[in-house]
Coordinates of C-alpha atoms in Angstrom, one line a residue:
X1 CA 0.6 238.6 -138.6
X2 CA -2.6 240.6 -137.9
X3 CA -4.4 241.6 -134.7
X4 CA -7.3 239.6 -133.8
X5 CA -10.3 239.9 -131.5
X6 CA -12.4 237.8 -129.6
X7 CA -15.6 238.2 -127.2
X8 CA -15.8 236.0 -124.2
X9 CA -18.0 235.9 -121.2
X10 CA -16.7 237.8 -118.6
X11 CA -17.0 235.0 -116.0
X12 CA -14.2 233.2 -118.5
X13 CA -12.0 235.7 -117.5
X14 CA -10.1 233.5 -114.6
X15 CA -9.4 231.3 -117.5
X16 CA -7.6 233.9 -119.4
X17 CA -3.3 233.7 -119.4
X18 CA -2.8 237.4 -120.0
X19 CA 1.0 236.7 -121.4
X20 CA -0.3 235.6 -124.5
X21 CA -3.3 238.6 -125.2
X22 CA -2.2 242.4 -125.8
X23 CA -4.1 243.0 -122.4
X24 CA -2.2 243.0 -119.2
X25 CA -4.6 242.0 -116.3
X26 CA -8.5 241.5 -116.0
X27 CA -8.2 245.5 -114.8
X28 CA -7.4 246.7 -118.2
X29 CA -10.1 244.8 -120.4
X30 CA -13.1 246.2 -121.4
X31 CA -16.7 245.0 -120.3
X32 CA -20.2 245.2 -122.4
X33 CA -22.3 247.8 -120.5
X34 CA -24.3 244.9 -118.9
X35 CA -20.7 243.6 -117.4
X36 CA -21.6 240.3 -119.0
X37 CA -19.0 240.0 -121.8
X38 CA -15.6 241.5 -122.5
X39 CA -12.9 241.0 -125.4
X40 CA -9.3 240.1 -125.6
X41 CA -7.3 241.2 -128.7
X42 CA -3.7 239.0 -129.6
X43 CA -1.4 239.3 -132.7
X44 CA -0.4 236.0 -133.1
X45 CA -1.0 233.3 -135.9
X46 CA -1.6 231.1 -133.5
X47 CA -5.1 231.2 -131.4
X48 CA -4.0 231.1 -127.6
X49 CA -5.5 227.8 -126.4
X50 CA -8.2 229.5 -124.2
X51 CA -9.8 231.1 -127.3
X52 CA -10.0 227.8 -128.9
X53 CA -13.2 227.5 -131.0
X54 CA -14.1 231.2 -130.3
X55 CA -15.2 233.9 -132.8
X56 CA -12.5 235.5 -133.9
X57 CA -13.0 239.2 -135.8
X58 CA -11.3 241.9 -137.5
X59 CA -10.1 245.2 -136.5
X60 CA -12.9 246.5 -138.4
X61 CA -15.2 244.0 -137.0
X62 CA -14.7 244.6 -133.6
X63 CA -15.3 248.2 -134.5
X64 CA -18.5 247.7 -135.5
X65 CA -19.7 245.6 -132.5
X66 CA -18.4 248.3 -129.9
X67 CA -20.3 250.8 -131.5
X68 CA -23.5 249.2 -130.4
X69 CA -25.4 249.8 -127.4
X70 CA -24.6 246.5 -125.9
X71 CA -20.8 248.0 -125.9
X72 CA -21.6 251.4 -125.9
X73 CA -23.7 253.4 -123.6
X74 CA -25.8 255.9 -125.4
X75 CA -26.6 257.7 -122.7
X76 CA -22.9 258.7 -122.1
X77 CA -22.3 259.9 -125.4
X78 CA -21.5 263.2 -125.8
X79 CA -20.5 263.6 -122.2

């Protein structure tokens, strides 16, 4: 079983049943910098039903997408 990420629109996030994502309440997930999107990671090898038909990615994936500036504030780096 391997950790998987999704993105989902952070006005989804009502939808979300935290018992079945590593993340505990909508206070501990992380937003884009706009605040418009946010991701939810699960190890399971089945897809909790509210990710159904999402993008799911790797750890290395996900990586990659956080490291832009839609995730990633340049303007903060370094402070």
């Amino acid at each position: 079983m391997s950790r998987k990420y999704v993105i989902i629109n952070a006005d989804e996030v009502d939808s979300v049943d935290f018992s079945q994502v590593d993340e505990t309440s909508e206070n501990t997930i992380r937003y884009s910098v706009d605040g418009t999107k946010t991701f939810l990671k699960f190890n399971s090898d089945t897809t909790p039903s509210f990710l159904d038909g999402k993008t799911q990615y790797t750890h290395s994936e996900i990586l990659t997408i956080l490291a832009t500036d839609e995730w990633t504030d340049p303007d903060l780096l370094g402070q």
